[in-house]
Coordinates of C-alpha atoms in Angstrom, one line a residue:
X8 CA 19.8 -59.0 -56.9
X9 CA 22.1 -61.2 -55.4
X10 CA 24.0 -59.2 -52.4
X11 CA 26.5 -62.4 -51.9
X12 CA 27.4 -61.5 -55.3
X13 CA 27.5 -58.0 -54.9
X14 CA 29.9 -57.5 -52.0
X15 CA 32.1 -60.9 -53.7
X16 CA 32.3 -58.2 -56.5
X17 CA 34.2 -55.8 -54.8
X18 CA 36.3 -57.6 -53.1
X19 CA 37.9 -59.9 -56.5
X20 CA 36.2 -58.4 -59.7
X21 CA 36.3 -54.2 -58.8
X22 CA 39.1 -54.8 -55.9
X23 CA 39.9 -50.6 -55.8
X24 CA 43.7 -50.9 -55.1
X25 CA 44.6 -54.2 -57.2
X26 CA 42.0 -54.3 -60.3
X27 CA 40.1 -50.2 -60.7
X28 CA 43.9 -49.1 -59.6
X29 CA 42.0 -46.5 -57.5
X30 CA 42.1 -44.1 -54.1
X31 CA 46.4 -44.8 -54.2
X32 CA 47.1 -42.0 -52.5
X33 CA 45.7 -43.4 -49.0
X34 CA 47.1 -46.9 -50.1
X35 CA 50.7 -45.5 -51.0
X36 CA 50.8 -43.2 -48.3
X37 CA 49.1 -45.1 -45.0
X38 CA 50.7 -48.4 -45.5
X39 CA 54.1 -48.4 -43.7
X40 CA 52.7 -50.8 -41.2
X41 CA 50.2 -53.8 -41.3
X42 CA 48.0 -51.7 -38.4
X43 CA 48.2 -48.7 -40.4
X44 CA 46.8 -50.1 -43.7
X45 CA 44.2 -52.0 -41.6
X46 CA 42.8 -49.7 -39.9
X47 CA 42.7 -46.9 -43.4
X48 CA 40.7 -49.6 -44.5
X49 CA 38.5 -49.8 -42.1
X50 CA 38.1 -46.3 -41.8
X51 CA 37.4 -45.5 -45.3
X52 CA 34.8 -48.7 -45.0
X53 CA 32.6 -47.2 -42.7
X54 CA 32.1 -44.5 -44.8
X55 CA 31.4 -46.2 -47.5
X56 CA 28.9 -48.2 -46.0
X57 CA 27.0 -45.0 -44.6
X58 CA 27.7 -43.0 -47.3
X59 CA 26.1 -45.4 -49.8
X60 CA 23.1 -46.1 -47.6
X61 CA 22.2 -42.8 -47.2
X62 CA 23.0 -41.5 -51.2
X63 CA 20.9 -44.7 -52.0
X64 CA 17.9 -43.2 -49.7
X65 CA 18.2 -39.4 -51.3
X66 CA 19.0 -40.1 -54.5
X67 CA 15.1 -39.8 -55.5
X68 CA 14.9 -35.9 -54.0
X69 CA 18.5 -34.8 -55.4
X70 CA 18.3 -32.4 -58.4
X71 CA 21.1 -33.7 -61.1
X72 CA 22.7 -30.8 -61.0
X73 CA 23.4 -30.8 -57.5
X74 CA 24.0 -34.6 -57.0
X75 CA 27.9 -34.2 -56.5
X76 CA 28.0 -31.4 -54.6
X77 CA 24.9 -33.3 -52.2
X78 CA 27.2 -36.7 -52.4
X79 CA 30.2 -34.8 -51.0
X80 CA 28.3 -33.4 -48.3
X81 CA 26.8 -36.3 -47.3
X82 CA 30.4 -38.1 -47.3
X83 CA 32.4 -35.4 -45.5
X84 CA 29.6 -36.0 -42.6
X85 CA 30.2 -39.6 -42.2
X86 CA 33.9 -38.3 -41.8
X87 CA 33.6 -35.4 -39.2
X88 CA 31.6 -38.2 -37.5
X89 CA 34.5 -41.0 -38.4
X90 CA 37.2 -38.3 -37.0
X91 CA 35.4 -36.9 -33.9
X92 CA 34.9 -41.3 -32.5
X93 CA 38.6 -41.7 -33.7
X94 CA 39.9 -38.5 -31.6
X95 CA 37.9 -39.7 -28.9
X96 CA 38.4 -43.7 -28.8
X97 CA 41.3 -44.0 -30.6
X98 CA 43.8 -41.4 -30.6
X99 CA 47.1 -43.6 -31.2
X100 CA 45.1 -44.5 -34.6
X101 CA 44.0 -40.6 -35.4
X102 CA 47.5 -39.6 -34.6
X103 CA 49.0 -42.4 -37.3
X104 CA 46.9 -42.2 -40.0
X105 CA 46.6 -38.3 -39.2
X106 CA 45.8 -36.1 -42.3
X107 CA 44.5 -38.7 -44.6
X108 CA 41.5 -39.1 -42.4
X109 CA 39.8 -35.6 -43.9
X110 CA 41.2 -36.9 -46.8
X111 CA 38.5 -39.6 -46.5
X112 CA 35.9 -36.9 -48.0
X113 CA 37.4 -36.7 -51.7
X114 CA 38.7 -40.2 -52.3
X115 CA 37.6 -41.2 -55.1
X116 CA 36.7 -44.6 -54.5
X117 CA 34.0 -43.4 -52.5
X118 CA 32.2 -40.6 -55.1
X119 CA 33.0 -42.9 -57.7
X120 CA 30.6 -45.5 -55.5
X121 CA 28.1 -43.0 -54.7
X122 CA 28.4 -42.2 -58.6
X123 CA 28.0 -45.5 -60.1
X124 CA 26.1 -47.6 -57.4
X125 CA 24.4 -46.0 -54.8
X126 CA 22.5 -43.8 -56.5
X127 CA 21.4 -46.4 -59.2
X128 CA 20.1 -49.1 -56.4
X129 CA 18.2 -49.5 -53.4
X130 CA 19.7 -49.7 -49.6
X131 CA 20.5 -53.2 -49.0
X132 CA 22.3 -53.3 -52.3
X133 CA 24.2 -49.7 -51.9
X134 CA 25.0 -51.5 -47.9
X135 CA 26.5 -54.8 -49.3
X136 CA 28.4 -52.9 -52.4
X137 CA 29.9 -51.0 -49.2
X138 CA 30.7 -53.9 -47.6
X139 CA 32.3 -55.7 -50.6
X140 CA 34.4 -52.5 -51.7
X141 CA 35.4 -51.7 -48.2
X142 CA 36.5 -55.1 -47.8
X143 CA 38.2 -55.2 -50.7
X144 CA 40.3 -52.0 -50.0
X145 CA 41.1 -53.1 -46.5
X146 CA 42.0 -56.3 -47.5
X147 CA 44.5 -54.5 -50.2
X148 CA 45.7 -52.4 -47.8
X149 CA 46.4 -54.9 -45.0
X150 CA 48.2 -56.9 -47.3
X151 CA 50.3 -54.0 -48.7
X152 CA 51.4 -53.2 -45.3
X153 CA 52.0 -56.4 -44.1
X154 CA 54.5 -57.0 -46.9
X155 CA 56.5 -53.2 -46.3
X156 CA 56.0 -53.7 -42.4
X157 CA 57.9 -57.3 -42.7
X158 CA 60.1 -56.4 -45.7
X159 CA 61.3 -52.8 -44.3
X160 CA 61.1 -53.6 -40.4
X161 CA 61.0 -57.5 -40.1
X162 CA 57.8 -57.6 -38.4
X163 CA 54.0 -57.6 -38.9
X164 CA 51.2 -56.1 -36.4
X165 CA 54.7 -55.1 -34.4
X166 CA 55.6 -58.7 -34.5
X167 CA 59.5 -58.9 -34.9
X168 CA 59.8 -61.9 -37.5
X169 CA 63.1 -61.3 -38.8
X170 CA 66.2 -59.9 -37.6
X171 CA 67.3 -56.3 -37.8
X172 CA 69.9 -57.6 -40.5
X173 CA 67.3 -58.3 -43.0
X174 CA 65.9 -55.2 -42.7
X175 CA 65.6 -52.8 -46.0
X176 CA 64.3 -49.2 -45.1
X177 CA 63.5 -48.7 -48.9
X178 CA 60.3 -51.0 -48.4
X179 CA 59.1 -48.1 -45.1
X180 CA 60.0 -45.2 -47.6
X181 CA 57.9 -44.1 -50.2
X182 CA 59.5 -45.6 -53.1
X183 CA 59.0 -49.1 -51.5
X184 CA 55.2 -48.3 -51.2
X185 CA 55.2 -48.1 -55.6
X186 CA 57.8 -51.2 -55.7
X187 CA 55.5 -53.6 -53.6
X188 CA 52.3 -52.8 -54.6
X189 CA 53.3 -53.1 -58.3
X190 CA 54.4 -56.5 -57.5
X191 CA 51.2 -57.0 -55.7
X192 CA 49.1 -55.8 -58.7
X193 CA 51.6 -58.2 -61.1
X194 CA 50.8 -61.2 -58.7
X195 CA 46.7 -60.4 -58.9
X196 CA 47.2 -60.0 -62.7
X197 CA 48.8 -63.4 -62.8
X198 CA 46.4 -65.5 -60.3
X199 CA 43.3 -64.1 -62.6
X200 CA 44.7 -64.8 -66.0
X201 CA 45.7 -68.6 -64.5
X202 CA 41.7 -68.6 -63.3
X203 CA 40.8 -67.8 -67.3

């Protein structure tokens, strides 16, 4: 298996937020700054990585008809430990992205990973698929802030780019979340299909 390949995979092919379309309520919700989205990503890629690790190395003694509620288990773990470092390193961080870390635990990207990766292949693989996916997610996200942070507040990473007068709140508000990241997804759509 080529793990190049794999983690390549998930950050252009299986992109979650701009290609499989999924885990948008994180994406829609985190994004109002470039920071914000970055660190989500990052969040949600650590527990990917040892989520997928450790389902690759039990998926041999879990019963089938246990395997989700044993995947979910294993995930909300890497989150309690994900929130406890966050509360204690980082609290500016904890207190922004605030309820959507727990949230962590049922995002689907994540079982859907467990689901239809790690528990089909071996560690290294299930570690670089991780990798790739969490990449690929915090890449998305970055991006999708950057654009509302700059579009909405003139600045990026707290940056002041523009002046106040170009400011449009609608790109900080909700429905400027589902405005730029369908133009996102329309701009992905359109580099691919010129790569074809």
């Amino acid at each position: 298996m080529n793990y190049f390949k794999v983690i390549l995979n998930g950050l252009i092919k299986e992109n979650p937020t701009f290609v499989l379309l999924l885990g948008m309520c994180p994406t829609l919700a985190t994004t109002t700054s470039a920071i914000n989205g970055l660190s989500m990503g990052l969040a949600t890629m650590f527990v990917l990585i040892c989520s997928n690790v450790a389902i690759s190395l039990i998926k041999n003694l879990t019963p089938d008809m246990v395997r989700i509620p044993v995947f979910v288990v294993v995930i909300a773990a890497f989150v309690t430990i994900l929130q406890m470092m966050l509360a204690a390193y980082l609290p500016a961080i904890n207190e922004s992205l605030g309820l959507f870390i727990p949230l962590i635990v049922v995002n689907c990207i994540i079982l859907g990973r467990a689901e239809a990766f790690a528990c089909k292949n071996n560690p290294i693989a299930s570690a670089c698929d991780g990798i790739g996916i969490g990449l690929g997610f915090t890449c998305a996200l970055t991006l999708l802030g950057m654009v509302r942070e700059l579009l909405g507040a003139g600045s990026i990473f707290g940056v002041t780019l523009l002046p106040e007068t170009y400011n449009t709140l609608l790109f900080v508000l909700p429905p400027g979340a589902f405005i730029t990241l369908g133009f996102l997804i329309a701009i992905v759509n359109r580099l691919k299909a010129g790569k074809s």
